[in-house]
Tab-separated table of C-alpha atoms in Angstrom:
chain	number	residue	atom	x	y	z
A	234	MET	CA	-5.927	44.562	117.219
A	235	PRO	CA	-6.726	45.968	114.330
A	236	ILE	CA	-5.244	48.322	111.572
A	237	ASP	CA	-6.843	49.190	109.503
A	238	GLU	CA	-4.645	48.955	106.159
A	239	THR	CA	-6.722	51.842	104.149
A	240	ARG	CA	-5.454	54.405	106.591
A	241	ARG	CA	-1.920	56.667	106.276
A	242	PHE	CA	0.847	55.378	108.846
A	243	ILE	CA	1.875	58.476	110.173
A	244	PRO	CA	5.526	57.709	112.111
A	245	VAL	CA	5.879	59.463	115.377
A	246	ARG	CA	9.406	60.553	116.754
A	247	ILE	CA	10.205	58.969	119.779
A	248	ALA	CA	12.926	59.403	122.763
A	249	ALA	CA	14.354	56.422	124.596
A	250	LEU	CA	15.284	57.391	128.426
A	251	THR	CA	17.196	54.413	130.065
A	252	VAL	CA	16.659	54.721	133.999
A	253	SER	CA	19.618	52.962	136.018
A	254	ASP	CA	22.587	53.131	138.434
A	255	THR	CA	24.163	50.532	137.047
A	256	ARG	CA	24.140	50.271	132.686
A	257	SER	CA	26.254	52.238	129.999
A	258	LEU	CA	24.467	52.884	126.933
A	259	ALA	CA	27.127	50.289	125.856
A	260	ASP	CA	25.305	48.024	128.074
A	261	ASP	CA	21.614	48.850	128.229
A	262	PRO	CA	19.814	45.023	126.984
A	263	SER	CA	16.032	47.008	127.736
A	264	GLY	CA	16.563	50.101	126.079
A	265	ASP	CA	18.407	48.038	123.061
A	266	VAL	CA	14.928	46.231	123.167
A	267	LEU	CA	13.484	49.667	122.752
A	268	GLN	CA	15.201	51.382	119.978
A	269	SER	CA	14.623	47.704	117.918
A	270	ARG	CA	11.013	47.806	118.021
A	271	ILE	CA	10.593	51.806	117.499
A	272	GLU	CA	12.455	51.242	114.212
A	273	SER	CA	11.251	48.077	112.999
A	274	SER	CA	7.700	49.745	113.773
A	275	GLY	CA	9.144	52.153	111.643
A	276	HIS	CA	9.439	55.497	113.934
A	277	ILE	CA	12.445	57.611	114.189
A	278	LEU	CA	13.971	57.123	116.911
A	279	ALA	CA	14.254	60.995	117.947
A	280	ASP	CA	17.301	61.049	120.668
A	281	ARG	CA	18.471	58.292	123.486
A	282	ALA	CA	19.935	59.151	126.632
A	283	LEU	CA	20.682	56.853	129.708
A	284	VAL	CA	20.858	58.283	133.207
A	285	ARG	CA	21.268	58.186	136.684
A	286	ASP	CA	17.982	57.007	139.598
A	287	ASP	CA	18.300	60.822	140.193
A	288	VAL	CA	14.656	62.646	139.932
A	289	THR	CA	16.865	66.241	139.123
A	290	SER	CA	18.573	63.598	136.085
A	291	ILE	CA	15.105	62.371	135.298
A	292	THR	CA	12.992	65.584	135.067
A	293	SER	CA	16.086	67.183	133.242
A	294	HIS	CA	16.221	65.217	130.294
A	295	LEU	CA	11.870	65.128	130.214
A	296	ARG	CA	11.303	68.648	130.116
A	297	LYS	CA	14.420	68.666	127.390
A	298	TRP	CA	12.828	66.227	125.201
A	299	ILE	CA	9.246	67.996	125.919
A	300	GLY	CA	10.243	70.648	125.054
A	301	ALA	CA	12.227	69.434	121.022
A	302	ALA	CA	10.343	69.829	118.513
A	303	ASP	CA	11.670	67.036	117.373
A	304	VAL	CA	9.768	64.554	120.394
A	305	ASP	CA	6.057	63.374	119.973
A	306	VAL	CA	6.918	60.691	122.621
A	307	VAL	CA	8.932	59.657	125.752
A	308	ILE	CA	9.474	55.762	126.003
A	309	SER	CA	11.515	55.376	129.859
A	310	THR	CA	12.360	52.433	130.999
A	311	GLY	CA	14.057	51.550	135.024
A	312	GLY	CA	12.801	52.946	137.374
A	313	THR	CA	9.889	51.583	138.231
A	314	GLY	CA	10.602	49.264	140.844
A	315	VAL	CA	9.895	49.212	144.790
A	316	THR	CA	13.198	49.436	146.095
A	317	GLY	CA	14.419	52.793	147.473
A	318	ARG	CA	16.073	53.827	144.665
A	319	ASP	CA	13.174	53.329	142.530
A	320	ILE	CA	12.091	57.122	141.273
A	321	THR	CA	11.336	57.224	137.876
A	322	PRO	CA	7.439	57.391	138.765
A	323	GLU	CA	8.068	60.391	141.389
A	324	ALA	CA	9.833	61.950	138.633
A	325	PHE	CA	7.550	61.828	136.146
A	326	GLU	CA	4.405	62.919	138.260
A	327	ALA	CA	6.320	65.814	138.614
A	328	VAL	CA	6.177	67.108	134.787
A	329	ILE	CA	3.050	65.649	133.624
A	330	GLU	CA	0.356	68.090	133.682
A	331	LYS	CA	-2.161	65.177	132.503
A	332	PRO	CA	-1.801	61.666	133.405
A	333	ILE	CA	-2.997	58.631	131.561
A	334	PRO	CA	-3.808	55.759	134.681
A	335	GLY	CA	-4.778	53.008	132.578
A	336	PHE	CA	-1.864	52.583	130.780
A	337	GLY	CA	-0.482	51.706	133.385
A	338	GLU	CA	-3.385	49.814	134.842
A	339	LEU	CA	-3.238	47.977	130.976
A	340	PHE	CA	0.482	47.445	131.423
A	341	ARG	CA	0.133	45.517	134.565
A	342	MET	CA	-3.528	43.571	134.002
A	343	LEU	CA	-2.029	41.961	130.629
A	344	SER	CA	2.247	41.552	132.652
A	345	TYR	CA	-0.270	39.700	135.530
A	346	GLN	CA	-1.067	36.606	132.532
A	347	LYS	CA	2.510	36.403	132.132
A	348	ILE	CA	4.293	36.699	135.098
A	349	GLY	CA	0.942	36.512	137.981
A	350	THR	CA	0.734	38.551	140.976
A	351	SER	CA	4.884	39.885	140.389
A	352	THR	CA	3.537	42.534	138.244
A	353	ILE	CA	1.967	44.285	141.528
A	354	GLN	CA	5.373	45.601	141.798
A	355	SER	CA	5.215	47.753	138.818
A	356	ARG	CA	4.425	51.356	138.651
A	357	ALA	CA	4.546	51.632	135.004
A	358	LEU	CA	2.216	54.697	133.818
A	359	ALA	CA	2.082	57.613	131.494
A	360	GLY	CA	0.911	61.188	131.007
A	361	LEU	CA	0.782	64.564	128.538
A	362	VAL	CA	3.269	67.623	129.226
A	363	GLY	CA	1.347	69.944	126.989
A	364	GLY	CA	1.571	67.927	123.076
A	365	THR	CA	4.136	64.706	124.756
A	366	TYR	CA	3.387	61.487	125.396
A	367	LEU	CA	5.985	59.781	128.726
A	368	PHE	CA	5.446	56.229	129.109
A	369	ALA	CA	7.345	54.743	132.274
A	370	LEU	CA	7.578	50.634	131.379
A	371	PRO	CA	9.809	48.883	133.655
A	372	GLY	CA	13.298	47.963	133.505
A	373	SER	CA	13.878	44.246	131.885
A	374	ARG	CA	13.644	43.375	129.031
A	375	THR	CA	10.783	40.826	129.107
A	376	ALA	CA	9.033	44.020	130.727
A	377	VAL	CA	9.688	46.745	127.458
A	378	THR	CA	8.726	43.714	124.362
A	379	ASP	CA	5.614	43.510	126.550
A	380	GLY	CA	4.449	47.162	126.714
A	381	TRP	CA	5.603	47.386	123.513
A	382	ASP	CA	3.650	44.343	121.394
A	383	ASP	CA	0.793	44.138	123.745
A	384	ILE	CA	0.096	48.418	124.105
A	385	LEU	CA	2.467	50.854	122.564
A	386	ARG	CA	3.156	49.616	119.511
A	387	PHE	CA	-0.877	50.090	118.192
A	388	GLN	CA	-1.431	53.216	120.856
A	389	LEU	CA	1.136	54.463	118.037
A	390	ASP	CA	-0.188	53.490	114.900
A	391	SER	CA	-1.944	55.758	113.064
A	392	ARG	CA	-3.901	52.929	111.575
A	393	HIS	CA	-5.502	51.807	114.980
A	394	VAL	CA	-8.867	51.446	114.741
A	395	PRO	CA	-11.518	52.927	116.993
A	396	CYS	CA	-8.883	54.971	117.871
A	397	ASN	CA	-5.047	55.098	119.047
A	398	PHE	CA	-2.748	58.417	120.639
A	399	VAL	CA	-1.429	59.490	117.239
A	400	GLU	CA	-4.634	61.060	115.543
A	401	LEU	CA	-5.170	63.087	119.192
A	402	MET	CA	-1.903	64.521	118.111
A	403	PRO	CA	-2.583	67.144	116.532
A	404	ARG	CA	-5.609	68.195	119.249
A	405	LEU	CA	-3.234	68.469	122.321
A	406	MET	CA	-2.854	71.279	122.618
A	407	GLU	CA	-6.372	72.509	122.539
A	408	LYS	CA	-8.145	75.275	125.260
């Protein structure tokens, strides 16, 4: 995927949210991978938090960051599976105004090349709320690495051509 080095890199302010009933911020391998990828790509880690698998907790955190002037993007990890406690997609859908279905489709297509049909268990998704992008990744380190390395690092890089999410940011609130 081409990066046009003649274009200016614009750092994006990203909040990282881990959704888990079993982890803590001190023991959060997928959140650590996400934070590392964000920072090593030249972006700004605006905030990082961990919440339990609870729709109210997730939506509350999302709304807080959506309303924050210093957050452009929220990326979550965890809770996208199909078990009874996996409710991240439902929480995201409760706040998303404009879905970006291609993100989940692309994530599963790329994941299929690595884990085969097991990718069908992922409900990774993305959307927009006002001027804030929301991305929900599965909770494994591998899924976070794949989601960042294969999709988000390009779409969140203002130099990526032919187009990227960053160049659209000034127009997200158009009526």
